[in-house]
């Protein structure tokens, strides 16, 4: 077994987590790990099951966007059965876990752009997608999907070149996807156990946000407006003070920073 190659064995070996990554399903190439994780959740796979791919051919992002995962990067989805009250914290958990793993492995210091893009030097190095089957009073399952640009060369992808970066691009050296995955799963495990014990991830997430106090353009539900990002709520929502003085709170949407 090549020690530095992504596989179910290298990921799960010596991981030391209690829940996340106790079962790892590795696929060399898939359309999207989200679809496989959903099938696993529907057949009630063990909580914390990780579906990870060497590459994705039909990766998807928020707001119906495509997500590129060529080889050498990370695309994974984690199956969870959280309580209803934990659901709003899952995007905080995922972004904080990614921040922790990037710091652990590279020493770089990422920031979070609301709600859950992880940035290095103002460019996106990770995207997070949370999908689930959540009813008014029950959660059947939630899937956290995480894509990290580890060794992606932005110059090779003109469609994202202006806004994307990667760990190797910022660190100036190749970075081991295996090291990042192991650290990421350990961080997720720790934060998920904290959450289940009633801890709040809100303050740590809020303090990592690059968005607050900035001029922003918000696109939410076909509505676009400008303002200053004023605050975030414990439910993950963002409140923006518009130029006419009114405040608007959005729970889902896209934000562009205008410095
Ligand atoms: C975004 O920034 O829009 C979210 C991107 C989420 C990408 C990840 S990669 C693993 C998982 N599989 C997918 O198809 N999407 C998520």
Short mmCIF file of C-alpha atoms and ligand atoms in Angstrom, two decimals:
data_model
loop_
_atom_site.label_atom_id
_atom_site.label_comp_id
_atom_site.label_asym_id
_atom_site.label_seq_id
_atom_site.Cartn_x
_atom_site.Cartn_y
_atom_site.Cartn_z
CA UNK A 1 0.00 0.00 0.00
CA UNK A 2 1.48 3.36 -1.02
CA UNK A 3 1.38 5.31 2.23
CA UNK A 4 0.63 8.69 0.67
CA UNK A 5 -2.10 7.70 -1.79
CA UNK A 6 -5.81 8.22 -1.09
CA UNK A 7 -7.60 4.94 -0.44
CA UNK A 8 -10.09 3.62 2.11
CA UNK A 9 -7.19 1.95 3.95
CA UNK A 10 -4.80 4.91 4.06
CA UNK A 11 -7.59 7.26 5.17
CA UNK A 12 -9.09 5.06 7.88
CA UNK A 13 -5.74 3.68 9.12
CA UNK A 14 -4.76 5.23 12.46
CA UNK A 15 -7.44 7.91 12.14
CA UNK A 16 -8.44 7.70 15.80
CA UNK A 17 -11.88 9.30 15.37
CA UNK A 18 -14.96 8.13 17.22
CA UNK A 19 -17.54 8.67 14.49
CA UNK A 20 -16.39 10.44 11.33
CA UNK A 21 -14.53 8.10 9.00
CA UNK A 22 -15.27 4.86 10.84
CA UNK A 23 -16.45 3.70 7.42
CA UNK A 24 -14.69 5.09 4.33
CA UNK A 25 -15.89 4.38 0.80
CA UNK A 26 -13.26 5.37 -1.77
CA UNK A 27 -14.04 5.68 -5.49
CA UNK A 28 -11.31 6.50 -8.03
CA UNK A 29 -13.78 8.44 -10.18
CA UNK A 30 -17.45 9.34 -9.66
CA UNK A 31 -19.94 11.90 -10.95
CA UNK A 32 -20.59 13.35 -7.47
CA UNK A 33 -19.88 12.00 -3.98
CA UNK A 34 -23.16 13.68 -2.90
CA UNK A 35 -25.24 11.17 -4.85
CA UNK A 36 -23.44 8.14 -3.41
CA UNK A 37 -23.59 9.54 0.13
CA UNK A 38 -27.33 10.13 -0.27
CA UNK A 39 -27.85 6.50 -1.33
CA UNK A 40 -25.80 5.42 1.70
CA UNK A 41 -27.92 7.62 3.99
CA UNK A 42 -31.15 6.22 2.55
CA UNK A 43 -29.99 2.72 3.41
CA UNK A 44 -28.99 4.00 6.91
CA UNK A 45 -25.23 3.59 6.58
CA UNK A 46 -23.29 4.11 9.83
CA UNK A 47 -23.25 7.72 10.94
CA UNK A 48 -19.98 9.35 9.90
CA UNK A 49 -19.59 7.28 6.72
CA UNK A 50 -17.26 9.13 4.34
CA UNK A 51 -17.64 8.87 0.57
CA UNK A 52 -14.49 10.15 -1.11
CA UNK A 53 -13.42 10.30 -4.75
CA UNK A 54 -10.10 10.53 -6.56
CA UNK A 55 -11.85 12.77 -9.08
CA UNK A 56 -15.40 13.94 -9.82
CA UNK A 57 -16.80 14.22 -13.30
CA UNK A 58 -20.08 15.93 -12.36
CA UNK A 59 -19.35 17.68 -9.07
CA UNK A 60 -21.91 20.23 -7.99
CA UNK A 61 -21.80 23.34 -5.87
CA UNK A 62 -24.24 25.72 -4.23
CA UNK A 63 -26.79 27.58 -6.34
CA UNK A 64 -26.73 24.96 -9.12
CA UNK A 65 -23.11 25.68 -9.99
CA UNK A 66 -20.63 23.06 -11.19
CA UNK A 67 -17.66 22.13 -9.00
CA UNK A 68 -14.36 20.96 -10.52
CA UNK A 69 -12.43 18.14 -8.84
CA UNK A 70 -9.56 16.97 -11.01
CA UNK A 71 -7.12 14.39 -9.56
CA UNK A 72 -4.88 15.61 -6.72
CA UNK A 73 -7.68 17.44 -4.92
CA UNK A 74 -10.31 16.48 -2.35
CA UNK A 75 -13.98 15.70 -2.91
CA UNK A 76 -15.77 14.02 -0.05
CA UNK A 77 -19.23 13.73 1.50
CA UNK A 78 -20.04 12.73 5.06
CA UNK A 79 -23.31 11.05 6.12
CA UNK A 80 -24.79 12.40 9.39
CA UNK A 81 -28.00 11.93 11.38
CA UNK A 82 -27.95 15.13 13.46
CA UNK A 83 -30.60 16.50 15.77
CA UNK A 84 -32.83 19.22 14.31
CA UNK A 85 -31.20 21.84 16.53
CA UNK A 86 -27.72 20.94 15.21
CA UNK A 87 -28.60 21.44 11.53
CA UNK A 88 -27.91 25.21 11.30
CA UNK A 89 -24.47 24.59 12.82
CA UNK A 90 -23.36 22.08 10.19
CA UNK A 91 -22.06 24.73 7.79
CA UNK A 92 -20.13 26.28 10.68
CA UNK A 93 -18.75 22.87 11.63
CA UNK A 94 -17.64 22.09 8.09
CA UNK A 95 -15.95 25.42 7.44
CA UNK A 96 -14.18 25.44 10.82
CA UNK A 97 -12.97 21.86 10.25
CA UNK A 98 -11.55 22.84 6.85
CA UNK A 99 -9.85 25.90 8.35
CA UNK A 100 -8.33 23.73 11.10
CA UNK A 101 -7.03 21.10 8.67
CA UNK A 102 -5.46 23.70 6.36
CA UNK A 103 -3.74 25.33 9.32
CA UNK A 104 -2.53 21.98 10.68
CA UNK A 105 -1.11 20.72 7.39
CA UNK A 106 0.20 23.88 5.69
CA UNK A 107 0.51 26.55 8.39
CA UNK A 108 -1.56 28.87 6.14
CA UNK A 109 -4.25 30.99 7.81
CA UNK A 110 -7.59 30.78 5.93
CA UNK A 111 -10.66 32.97 6.39
CA UNK A 112 -14.32 32.13 5.82
CA UNK A 113 -16.56 34.05 3.41
CA UNK A 114 -20.18 33.85 4.45
CA UNK A 115 -21.67 31.37 4.60
CA UNK A 116 -18.96 28.76 4.12
CA UNK A 117 -16.38 29.42 1.43
CA UNK A 118 -12.84 29.02 2.71
CA UNK A 119 -10.46 31.62 1.30
CA UNK A 120 -6.70 32.02 1.14
CA UNK A 121 -5.47 35.47 0.12
CA UNK A 122 -9.04 36.39 -0.82
CA UNK A 123 -9.47 33.46 -3.24
CA UNK A 124 -11.57 30.36 -2.82
CA UNK A 125 -9.76 27.16 -1.92
CA UNK A 126 -12.73 25.17 -0.59
CA UNK A 127 -16.46 24.93 -1.18
CA UNK A 128 -19.00 23.29 1.11
CA UNK A 129 -22.44 21.99 0.25
CA UNK A 130 -24.89 20.77 2.89
CA UNK A 131 -27.86 18.79 1.63
CA UNK A 132 -30.35 16.77 3.59
CA UNK A 133 -33.74 15.37 4.20
CA UNK A 134 -34.99 17.72 6.89
CA UNK A 135 -38.71 17.86 7.74
CA UNK A 136 -40.39 20.41 10.00
CA UNK A 137 -39.69 18.35 13.12
CA UNK A 138 -37.25 15.57 12.11
CA UNK A 139 -33.99 15.11 10.31
CA UNK A 140 -33.77 11.93 8.29
CA UNK A 141 -30.20 12.65 7.25
CA UNK A 142 -27.76 15.40 6.37
CA UNK A 143 -24.84 15.19 3.97
CA UNK A 144 -21.88 17.53 4.24
CA UNK A 145 -19.99 17.78 0.94
CA UNK A 146 -16.54 19.33 0.95
CA UNK A 147 -14.32 20.13 -2.02
CA UNK A 148 -10.79 21.36 -1.35
CA UNK A 149 -8.45 22.60 -4.07
CA UNK A 150 -5.25 20.99 -2.85
CA UNK A 151 -2.93 20.76 -5.85
CA UNK A 152 -5.09 22.50 -8.46
CA UNK A 153 -3.22 24.96 -10.70
CA UNK A 154 -5.63 27.87 -11.17
CA UNK A 155 -3.93 28.83 -14.48
CA UNK A 156 -5.09 25.50 -15.96
CA UNK A 157 -8.77 26.41 -15.42
CA UNK A 158 -9.64 29.75 -17.06
CA UNK A 159 -13.26 29.55 -15.85
CA UNK A 160 -12.20 29.84 -12.18
CA UNK A 161 -8.73 31.37 -12.50
CA UNK A 162 -9.75 34.83 -11.27
CA UNK A 163 -11.45 33.65 -8.10
CA UNK A 164 -9.89 30.30 -7.13
CA UNK A 165 -6.69 29.21 -5.51
CA UNK A 166 -5.32 26.02 -3.96
CA UNK A 167 -3.23 24.94 -1.01
CA UNK A 168 -0.19 24.15 -3.17
CA UNK A 169 -0.51 27.45 -5.05
CA UNK A 170 -0.50 29.40 -1.78
CA UNK A 171 2.07 27.24 0.01
CA UNK A 172 4.43 27.14 -2.98
CA UNK A 173 4.87 23.37 -2.68
CA UNK A 174 2.86 20.20 -3.36
CA UNK A 175 0.49 19.32 -0.50
CA UNK A 176 -0.59 15.77 0.43
CA UNK A 177 -4.36 15.31 -0.06
CA UNK A 178 -4.17 12.36 2.36
CA UNK A 179 -2.72 14.51 5.15
CA UNK A 180 -5.46 17.13 4.62
CA UNK A 181 -8.25 14.50 4.54
CA UNK A 182 -7.08 12.84 7.77
CA UNK A 183 -6.80 16.14 9.58
CA UNK A 184 -10.17 17.28 8.19
CA UNK A 185 -11.98 14.13 9.39
CA UNK A 186 -10.36 14.42 12.84
CA UNK A 187 -11.46 18.08 13.09
CA UNK A 188 -15.00 17.22 11.98
CA UNK A 189 -15.18 14.42 14.53
CA UNK A 190 -14.08 16.71 17.37
CA UNK A 191 -16.47 19.50 16.39
CA UNK A 192 -19.43 17.14 15.85
CA UNK A 193 -18.94 15.60 19.29
CA UNK A 194 -18.72 19.11 20.78
CA UNK A 195 -21.95 20.05 19.00
CA UNK A 196 -23.72 16.95 20.29
CA UNK A 197 -22.59 17.84 23.79
CA UNK A 198 -24.34 21.21 23.39
CA UNK A 199 -21.29 23.37 22.58
CA UNK A 200 -21.73 26.36 20.26
CA UNK A 201 -19.53 26.79 17.18
CA UNK A 202 -21.03 30.19 16.47
CA UNK A 203 -18.42 32.51 18.03
CA UNK A 204 -15.46 30.74 16.45
CA UNK A 205 -17.15 30.76 13.03
CA UNK A 206 -18.18 34.42 13.33
CA UNK A 207 -14.67 35.44 14.32
CA UNK A 208 -13.21 33.72 11.22
CA UNK A 209 -15.55 35.50 8.80
CA UNK A 210 -13.92 37.91 6.41
CA UNK A 211 -17.37 39.27 5.48
CA UNK A 212 -18.42 41.35 8.49
CA UNK A 213 -17.96 45.11 8.17
CA UNK A 214 -17.38 44.83 4.41
CA UNK A 215 -19.25 46.34 1.49
CA UNK A 216 -21.08 43.45 -0.13
CA UNK A 217 -23.36 42.63 -3.02
CA UNK A 218 -25.90 39.99 -2.03
CA UNK A 219 -27.82 37.78 -4.44
CA UNK A 220 -30.62 35.85 -2.76
CA UNK A 221 -33.82 34.52 -4.31
CA UNK A 222 -33.40 36.46 -7.59
CA UNK A 223 -32.90 39.69 -5.63
CA UNK A 224 -29.60 41.57 -5.76
CA UNK A 225 -28.72 44.43 -3.43
CA UNK A 226 -25.69 46.26 -2.00
CA UNK A 227 -24.92 47.13 1.58
CA UNK A 228 -22.61 46.60 4.53
CA UNK A 229 -22.48 43.11 6.09
CA UNK A 230 -23.43 43.95 9.65
CA UNK A 231 -23.83 40.75 11.66
CA UNK A 232 -24.45 37.02 11.56
CA UNK A 233 -26.96 35.07 13.63
CA UNK A 234 -26.62 31.79 15.51
CA UNK A 235 -28.81 30.27 12.80
CA UNK A 236 -26.10 31.15 10.26
CA UNK A 237 -28.05 34.03 8.70
CA UNK A 238 -26.40 37.27 7.53
CA UNK A 239 -27.81 40.74 8.17
CA UNK A 240 -26.90 43.45 5.66
CA UNK A 241 -27.54 47.18 6.14
CA UNK A 242 -28.66 48.49 2.76
CA UNK A 243 -27.66 51.89 1.43
CA UNK A 244 -31.19 53.20 2.19
CA UNK A 245 -30.69 52.31 5.89
CA UNK A 246 -32.95 49.24 5.95
CA UNK A 247 -31.62 45.89 7.24
CA UNK A 248 -32.14 42.64 5.35
CA UNK A 249 -31.44 39.20 6.79
CA UNK A 250 -30.64 36.36 4.40
CA UNK A 251 -30.30 32.68 5.25
CA UNK A 252 -29.08 31.47 1.87
CA UNK A 253 -27.52 33.31 -0.98
CA UNK A 254 -24.33 34.53 -2.54
CA UNK A 255 -22.15 37.37 -1.39
CA UNK A 256 -19.51 39.26 -3.33
CA UNK A 257 -17.07 41.33 -1.33
CA UNK A 258 -16.39 44.86 -2.54
CA UNK A 259 -13.76 45.82 0.04
C1 LIG B 1 -19.76 25.50 -3.46
O1 LIG B 1 -18.84 26.24 -3.11
O2 LIG B 1 -20.60 25.88 -4.28
C2 LIG B 1 -19.88 24.12 -2.87
C3 LIG B 1 -18.98 23.13 -3.54
C4 LIG B 1 -19.09 21.74 -2.93
C5 LIG B 1 -18.24 20.73 -3.65
C6 LIG B 1 -18.22 19.40 -2.97
S1 LIG B 1 -16.95 18.35 -3.62
C7 LIG B 1 -17.62 16.99 -2.73
C8 LIG B 1 -19.11 17.09 -2.86
N1 LIG B 1 -19.56 16.51 -4.12
C9 LIG B 1 -20.11 17.41 -4.92
O3 LIG B 1 -20.59 17.17 -6.03
N2 LIG B 1 -20.11 18.61 -4.33
C10 LIG B 1 -19.50 18.58 -3.02
#
